[in-house]
Amino acid sequence: MNATTSIATPAGTTSTGALSALKFITCGSVDDGKSTLIGRLLVDTKAVLQDHLAGVQRQGETDLALLTDGLSAEREQGITIDVAYRYFNTEDRKFIIGDAPGHEQYTRNMVTAASSADAAVVLVDATKLDWKNAALELLPQTRRHSLLCHLLRVPSIVFAINKLDAVEDSCLAFAHISAALNSFAAAAEIPVKAIVPISALKGWNVVEAGHAETPDWCNYTGPTLLQILEQLPSTPADVEQPFAFPVQWVEKFSASSDTSQGRRVFWGRVATGKVEVGQEIRILPSGQTATVAQVLDHARNPKSVLAGNSAGITLDREVDVSRGDWLLAPGQFEASREISATVAWMDDEPLVAGRVYWALHGHRWVKAKVKRIVHKLDINTLAEEDATELPPNAIGHIELALQEAIATRPYTQSRSLGALVLVDTASHKTSGAVLVR
């Protein structure tokens, strides 16, 4: 194998010992072949019904991209706009694919999909690069999406160099582009699981290896893209961290005559740690404390619940808790009104100091003022530059002042506690993805 193939030991197995479902996204620039790749995976794993396949025929040939571009606007413009999810499975594993848009205008959709993904396949179009040049430059959107996936803690990043069947010397192109990707990834400290040459249109190295005449196409004899995906680990839940639980919904049964404990069930998904009966908790923002009297799982069965799973919690007494509050392990979290964070800016209006936005943390909304823009990241040189504003699609470091204190953890430690979404107070558009430093 002549590519980067440090495939990790599989993790995230089910109770039967099988690998859990892998949720991955495809990303990269416009027309890199993301939708076609997903179509190829669906067709070659026989996950498409014949009548659906017949519906995407164009001039006698199957248009694979139409299997995922479901919106009429996407078909008219020939680009992906919203994230389209598709499902398929092999003998070894189930998969959930998110087809993320490549256009800069829809970066917010790509960020949304990446924030919960186990893996990302970054497509690179060989025909758009100066592949004969050993010192070729990657496209900005390839760099941007790779950086965003890394910032969003997507555990596994795979580069798939597409359309190598359309260049004169596929071996030379694969060697030069692989070198450029490895150089960029090393400089940005992005761990790369694998780099694989593919032709999504013809199906080479996607499900089946190479093609009949040249099994070592591009001098590559490693696993196919599907074989790589089958071995990638799922994202582990943060079960080793202190308990944290954002309240999403309050179920009332106040008509009950049993007053020996609270008469409400607080539902949500355990963000970190574990919840069990008898556990002491502290409520944010009220600061009150209570004891867990009952824990229900998603099927309303009484049992302890680990991070990443839905739970219903009843406390030992009536306390002031509503949607958006957090139930936390006492003494483990320090709430603060000042946050230093990395932001991926997605609004059409530039980010400037002094602006006020709504910030969503868990299910809690608080007002957030941009206190200072510390720097902007140059995605080409990876240098941190002084800036007074962040233009659309920029990545930078900012400081926020919040109207109320919230309990956070660095995003590198917890995806749930370390992430906020900034929303424009007037237009209600999603403006930025905030990752606590």
Short mmCIF file of C-alpha atoms in Angstrom, two decimals, residues 55-355:
data_model
loop_
_atom_site.label_atom_id
_atom_site.label_comp_id
_atom_site.label_asym_id
_atom_site.label_seq_id
_atom_site.Cartn_x
_atom_site.Cartn_y
_atom_site.Cartn_z
CA GLY A 55 -36.19 7.41 -12.50
CA VAL A 56 -32.67 8.83 -12.73
CA GLN A 57 -31.88 7.72 -16.27
CA ARG A 58 -30.63 10.48 -18.58
CA GLN A 59 -30.06 9.75 -22.28
CA GLY A 60 -29.85 6.04 -21.58
CA GLU A 61 -27.32 6.33 -18.74
CA THR A 62 -27.77 6.45 -14.99
CA ASP A 63 -27.11 9.90 -13.47
CA LEU A 64 -25.82 8.83 -10.06
CA ALA A 65 -25.89 12.37 -8.60
CA LEU A 66 -29.68 12.50 -8.95
CA LEU A 67 -30.03 9.73 -6.38
CA THR A 68 -29.19 12.24 -3.63
CA ASP A 69 -29.99 15.68 -5.11
CA GLY A 70 -33.67 15.50 -4.22
CA LEU A 71 -34.64 19.20 -4.16
CA SER A 72 -35.95 20.63 -7.41
CA ALA A 73 -33.57 23.59 -7.04
CA GLU A 74 -30.65 21.17 -6.74
CA ARG A 75 -31.64 19.37 -9.94
CA GLU A 76 -32.12 22.66 -11.77
CA GLN A 77 -28.77 24.10 -10.69
CA GLY A 78 -26.82 20.84 -10.67
CA ILE A 79 -25.45 21.46 -7.17
CA THR A 80 -26.21 20.16 -3.70
CA ILE A 81 -27.86 22.74 -1.41
CA ASP A 82 -29.13 20.94 1.66
CA VAL A 83 -27.66 17.92 3.43
CA ALA A 84 -29.25 14.75 2.05
CA TYR A 85 -29.05 11.62 4.21
CA ARG A 86 -29.06 8.14 2.74
CA TYR A 87 -28.77 4.72 4.35
CA PHE A 88 -27.21 1.46 3.22
CA ASN A 89 -25.55 -1.55 4.72
CA THR A 90 -23.07 -4.27 3.86
CA GLU A 91 -22.64 -7.69 5.44
CA ASP A 92 -20.34 -6.12 8.04
CA ARG A 93 -21.88 -2.73 8.86
CA LYS A 94 -24.66 -0.19 8.55
CA PHE A 95 -23.96 3.30 7.18
CA ILE A 96 -25.63 6.71 7.32
CA ILE A 97 -24.30 9.08 4.63
CA GLY A 98 -24.67 12.85 4.69
CA ASP A 99 -24.16 14.49 1.29
CA ALA A 100 -22.91 17.96 2.30
CA PRO A 101 -23.00 20.86 -0.20
CA GLY A 102 -19.68 22.06 -1.59
CA HIS A 103 -20.64 25.63 -2.44
CA GLU A 104 -19.33 28.29 -0.02
CA GLN A 105 -22.82 29.76 0.32
CA TYR A 106 -24.03 26.58 2.00
CA THR A 107 -21.10 26.04 4.38
CA ARG A 108 -23.53 26.22 7.33
CA ASN A 109 -25.23 23.06 6.07
CA MET A 110 -21.88 21.30 5.80
CA VAL A 111 -20.95 22.35 9.36
CA THR A 112 -24.29 21.06 10.65
CA ALA A 113 -23.69 17.67 9.07
CA ALA A 114 -20.06 17.44 10.23
CA SER A 115 -20.88 18.30 13.86
CA SER A 116 -22.37 14.86 14.47
CA ALA A 117 -20.39 12.76 11.98
CA ASP A 118 -18.13 9.83 12.82
CA ALA A 119 -16.07 10.30 9.66
CA ALA A 120 -15.65 12.61 6.68
CA VAL A 121 -14.70 11.70 3.12
CA VAL A 122 -13.15 14.82 1.57
CA LEU A 123 -13.41 14.60 -2.22
CA VAL A 124 -10.59 16.09 -4.32
CA ASP A 125 -11.16 16.59 -8.05
CA ALA A 126 -7.90 15.72 -9.82
CA THR A 127 -8.96 17.47 -13.03
CA LYS A 128 -9.18 20.87 -11.27
CA LEU A 129 -5.59 20.75 -10.03
CA ASP A 130 -2.24 21.31 -11.70
CA TRP A 131 -1.51 17.63 -11.19
CA LYS A 132 1.72 17.63 -13.26
CA ASN A 133 3.24 20.08 -10.79
CA ALA A 134 4.84 18.41 -7.76
CA ALA A 135 4.22 21.62 -5.78
CA LEU A 136 0.54 21.99 -6.75
CA GLU A 137 -1.91 24.07 -4.71
CA LEU A 138 -5.09 22.56 -3.28
CA LEU A 139 -8.44 24.28 -3.80
CA PRO A 140 -9.52 26.67 -0.98
CA GLN A 141 -12.73 24.74 -0.34
CA THR A 142 -10.76 21.50 0.09
CA ARG A 143 -8.65 23.24 2.73
CA ARG A 144 -11.67 24.90 4.37
CA HIS A 145 -13.75 21.73 4.66
CA SER A 146 -10.76 19.73 5.94
CA LEU A 147 -10.07 22.36 8.60
CA LEU A 148 -13.73 22.52 9.61
CA CYS A 149 -13.93 18.73 9.95
CA HIS A 150 -10.82 18.80 12.13
CA LEU A 151 -12.11 21.70 14.26
CA LEU A 152 -15.45 19.92 14.69
CA ARG A 153 -13.62 16.84 15.99
CA VAL A 154 -14.74 14.51 13.24
CA PRO A 155 -12.78 11.44 14.41
CA SER A 156 -11.73 10.09 11.00
CA ILE A 157 -10.88 12.05 7.85
CA VAL A 158 -10.35 10.22 4.54
CA PHE A 159 -9.23 11.94 1.35
CA ALA A 160 -10.66 10.43 -1.85
CA ILE A 161 -8.94 11.71 -5.02
CA ASN A 162 -11.64 11.51 -7.66
CA LYS A 163 -11.76 11.66 -11.48
CA LEU A 164 -8.26 10.19 -11.89
CA ASP A 165 -9.66 8.24 -14.85
CA ALA A 166 -9.96 11.58 -16.68
CA VAL A 167 -6.27 12.60 -16.50
CA GLU A 168 -3.48 11.44 -18.81
CA ASP A 169 -1.17 9.99 -16.15
CA SER A 170 -3.24 8.82 -13.20
CA CYS A 171 -0.21 7.43 -11.32
CA LEU A 172 1.65 10.75 -11.44
CA ALA A 173 -1.48 12.72 -10.55
CA PHE A 174 -2.22 10.49 -7.55
CA ALA A 175 1.38 10.79 -6.31
CA HIS A 176 1.48 14.60 -6.58
CA ILE A 177 -1.97 15.21 -5.10
CA SER A 178 -1.32 12.75 -2.26
CA ALA A 179 1.90 14.59 -1.43
CA ALA A 180 0.07 17.94 -1.38
CA LEU A 181 -2.66 16.55 0.89
CA ASN A 182 -0.14 15.01 3.28
CA SER A 183 1.84 18.27 3.41
CA PHE A 184 -1.28 20.33 4.13
CA ALA A 185 -2.57 17.86 6.73
CA ALA A 186 0.77 17.80 8.54
CA ALA A 187 0.93 21.61 8.67
CA ALA A 188 -2.67 21.83 9.96
CA GLU A 189 -2.12 18.88 12.35
CA ILE A 190 -4.99 16.97 10.74
CA PRO A 191 -4.71 13.19 11.26
CA VAL A 192 -5.48 11.45 7.97
CA LYS A 193 -6.89 7.95 8.07
CA ALA A 194 -6.35 7.19 4.39
CA ILE A 195 -5.85 8.65 0.92
CA VAL A 196 -7.45 6.57 -1.82
CA PRO A 197 -7.66 7.09 -5.61
CA ILE A 198 -11.15 6.59 -6.99
CA SER A 199 -13.37 7.07 -10.00
CA ALA A 200 -16.86 7.56 -8.60
CA LEU A 201 -18.32 7.63 -12.12
CA LYS A 202 -16.84 4.28 -13.15
CA GLY A 203 -16.79 2.73 -9.69
CA TRP A 204 -13.05 2.09 -9.47
CA ASN A 205 -11.77 1.64 -5.88
CA VAL A 206 -15.17 2.60 -4.45
CA VAL A 207 -16.71 -0.80 -3.73
CA GLU A 208 -14.57 -2.95 -6.05
CA ALA A 209 -10.78 -2.59 -6.34
CA GLY A 210 -9.34 -0.88 -9.46
CA HIS A 211 -10.70 -2.24 -12.69
CA ALA A 212 -10.29 -5.52 -14.57
CA GLU A 213 -7.37 -4.51 -16.82
CA THR A 214 -5.40 -2.64 -14.15
CA PRO A 215 -6.01 -3.96 -10.63
CA ASP A 216 -3.15 -1.79 -9.28
CA TRP A 217 -4.58 1.35 -10.86
CA CYS A 218 -2.60 4.47 -9.79
CA ASN A 219 -0.02 2.07 -8.27
CA TYR A 220 -2.47 1.64 -5.43
CA THR A 221 -3.09 -1.81 -3.97
CA GLY A 222 -4.70 -0.81 -0.66
CA PRO A 223 -8.30 -1.25 0.50
CA THR A 224 -11.21 0.25 -1.41
CA LEU A 225 -13.06 3.23 0.02
CA LEU A 226 -15.88 0.99 1.27
CA GLN A 227 -13.41 -1.38 2.96
CA ILE A 228 -11.82 1.61 4.71
CA LEU A 229 -15.20 2.89 5.91
CA GLU A 230 -16.13 -0.55 7.23
CA GLN A 231 -13.15 -0.43 9.61
CA LEU A 232 -13.42 3.15 10.90
CA PRO A 233 -14.40 3.65 14.57
CA SER A 234 -17.65 5.27 15.66
CA THR A 235 -17.47 8.34 17.90
CA PRO A 236 -17.15 7.21 21.53
CA ALA A 237 -19.58 8.76 24.04
CA ASP A 238 -18.12 10.99 26.78
CA VAL A 239 -18.94 8.51 29.56
CA GLU A 240 -15.76 9.14 31.55
CA GLN A 241 -16.54 12.82 32.17
CA PRO A 242 -18.69 14.28 35.00
CA PHE A 243 -22.46 14.11 34.53
CA ALA A 244 -24.08 16.87 32.45
CA PHE A 245 -27.66 16.86 31.14
CA PRO A 246 -29.46 19.59 29.14
CA VAL A 247 -33.21 19.60 29.83
CA GLN A 248 -35.08 19.41 26.51
CA TRP A 249 -38.64 18.73 27.67
CA VAL A 250 -40.53 18.75 30.97
CA GLU A 251 -43.26 16.13 31.36
CA LYS A 252 -45.80 16.95 34.05
CA PHE A 253 -47.87 14.46 35.99
CA SER A 254 -48.88 16.82 38.81
CA ALA A 255 -52.19 14.98 39.22
CA SER A 256 -50.30 12.13 40.90
CA SER A 257 -51.07 11.72 44.60
CA ASP A 258 -47.51 10.58 45.33
CA THR A 259 -45.77 13.61 46.83
CA SER A 260 -42.76 11.72 48.16
CA GLN A 261 -40.73 12.94 45.15
CA GLY A 262 -40.93 15.47 42.34
CA ARG A 263 -43.91 15.09 40.02
CA ARG A 264 -42.19 16.01 36.78
CA VAL A 265 -39.88 14.05 34.43
CA PHE A 266 -37.05 16.00 32.81
CA TRP A 267 -36.26 14.54 29.39
CA GLY A 268 -33.16 15.04 27.28
CA ARG A 269 -29.97 13.32 26.13
CA VAL A 270 -27.15 12.74 28.61
CA ALA A 271 -24.28 14.91 27.32
CA THR A 272 -21.48 13.48 29.45
CA GLY A 273 -21.07 10.92 32.21
CA LYS A 274 -23.81 8.71 33.63
CA VAL A 275 -27.03 9.23 35.58
CA GLU A 276 -28.38 6.81 38.19
CA VAL A 277 -30.74 6.79 41.17
CA GLY A 278 -29.33 8.43 44.33
CA GLN A 279 -26.97 10.72 42.41
CA GLU A 280 -26.60 14.31 43.65
CA ILE A 281 -27.08 17.03 41.00
CA ARG A 282 -26.85 20.79 40.77
CA ILE A 283 -29.17 22.84 38.60
CA LEU A 284 -27.89 25.63 36.37
CA PRO A 285 -28.74 28.52 36.45
CA SER A 286 -30.68 28.39 39.75
CA GLY A 287 -27.83 26.72 41.68
CA GLN A 288 -30.25 24.50 43.64
CA THR A 289 -29.28 20.94 44.45
CA ALA A 290 -31.37 17.76 44.51
CA THR A 291 -31.07 13.97 44.36
CA VAL A 292 -32.08 11.78 41.43
CA ALA A 293 -35.13 9.71 42.51
CA GLN A 294 -35.79 7.85 39.24
CA VAL A 295 -34.12 7.41 35.86
CA LEU A 296 -36.00 6.19 32.77
CA ASP A 297 -34.45 5.17 29.46
CA HIS A 298 -35.92 6.08 26.06
CA ALA A 299 -38.49 3.27 26.40
CA ARG A 300 -39.47 4.45 29.91
CA ASN A 301 -37.77 1.49 31.56
CA PRO A 302 -36.16 2.35 34.93
CA LYS A 303 -32.37 1.99 34.54
CA SER A 304 -29.11 3.96 34.63
CA VAL A 305 -28.32 5.84 31.42
CA LEU A 306 -24.91 6.61 29.88
CA ALA A 307 -23.79 9.62 27.82
CA GLY A 308 -25.17 9.76 24.30
CA ASN A 309 -28.53 8.20 25.26
CA SER A 310 -31.92 9.75 26.02
CA ALA A 311 -33.12 9.74 29.61
CA GLY A 312 -36.02 10.90 31.78
CA ILE A 313 -35.01 12.08 35.25
CA THR A 314 -37.26 12.60 38.28
CA LEU A 315 -35.82 14.43 41.30
CA ASP A 316 -36.51 13.80 44.98
CA ARG A 317 -38.37 17.09 45.42
CA GLU A 318 -39.98 19.91 43.49
CA VAL A 319 -37.39 22.42 42.29
CA ASP A 320 -37.36 25.17 39.69
CA VAL A 321 -36.29 23.44 36.46
CA SER A 322 -37.43 24.29 32.94
CA ARG A 323 -36.42 23.63 29.33
CA GLY A 324 -32.90 24.89 28.70
CA ASP A 325 -31.62 24.33 32.24
CA TRP A 326 -28.70 21.99 32.86
CA LEU A 327 -28.48 19.24 35.50
CA LEU A 328 -24.80 18.90 36.46
CA ALA A 329 -22.53 16.93 38.76
CA PRO A 330 -21.95 19.21 41.81
CA GLY A 331 -18.54 20.88 41.98
CA GLN A 332 -17.43 19.70 38.53
CA PHE A 333 -18.43 22.67 36.38
CA GLU A 334 -17.70 26.38 36.75
CA ALA A 335 -20.16 28.64 34.98
CA SER A 336 -18.76 31.70 33.24
CA ARG A 337 -20.01 34.71 31.27
CA GLU A 338 -16.74 35.07 29.32
CA ILE A 339 -15.85 32.64 26.53
CA SER A 340 -12.81 32.38 24.28
CA ALA A 341 -13.69 30.39 21.18
CA THR A 342 -12.96 29.43 17.61
CA VAL A 343 -15.76 30.43 15.26
CA ALA A 344 -16.68 29.26 11.77
CA TRP A 345 -18.55 32.27 10.41
CA MET A 346 -21.43 31.44 8.04
CA ASP A 347 -23.51 34.62 7.85
CA ASP A 348 -23.59 36.80 4.74
CA GLU A 349 -22.85 39.81 6.96
CA PRO A 350 -19.29 39.96 8.37
CA LEU A 351 -18.72 39.38 12.08
CA VAL A 352 -17.67 42.56 13.86
CA ALA A 353 -16.94 43.37 17.48
CA GLY A 354 -19.88 44.85 19.38
CA ARG A 355 -22.63 42.88 17.60
#
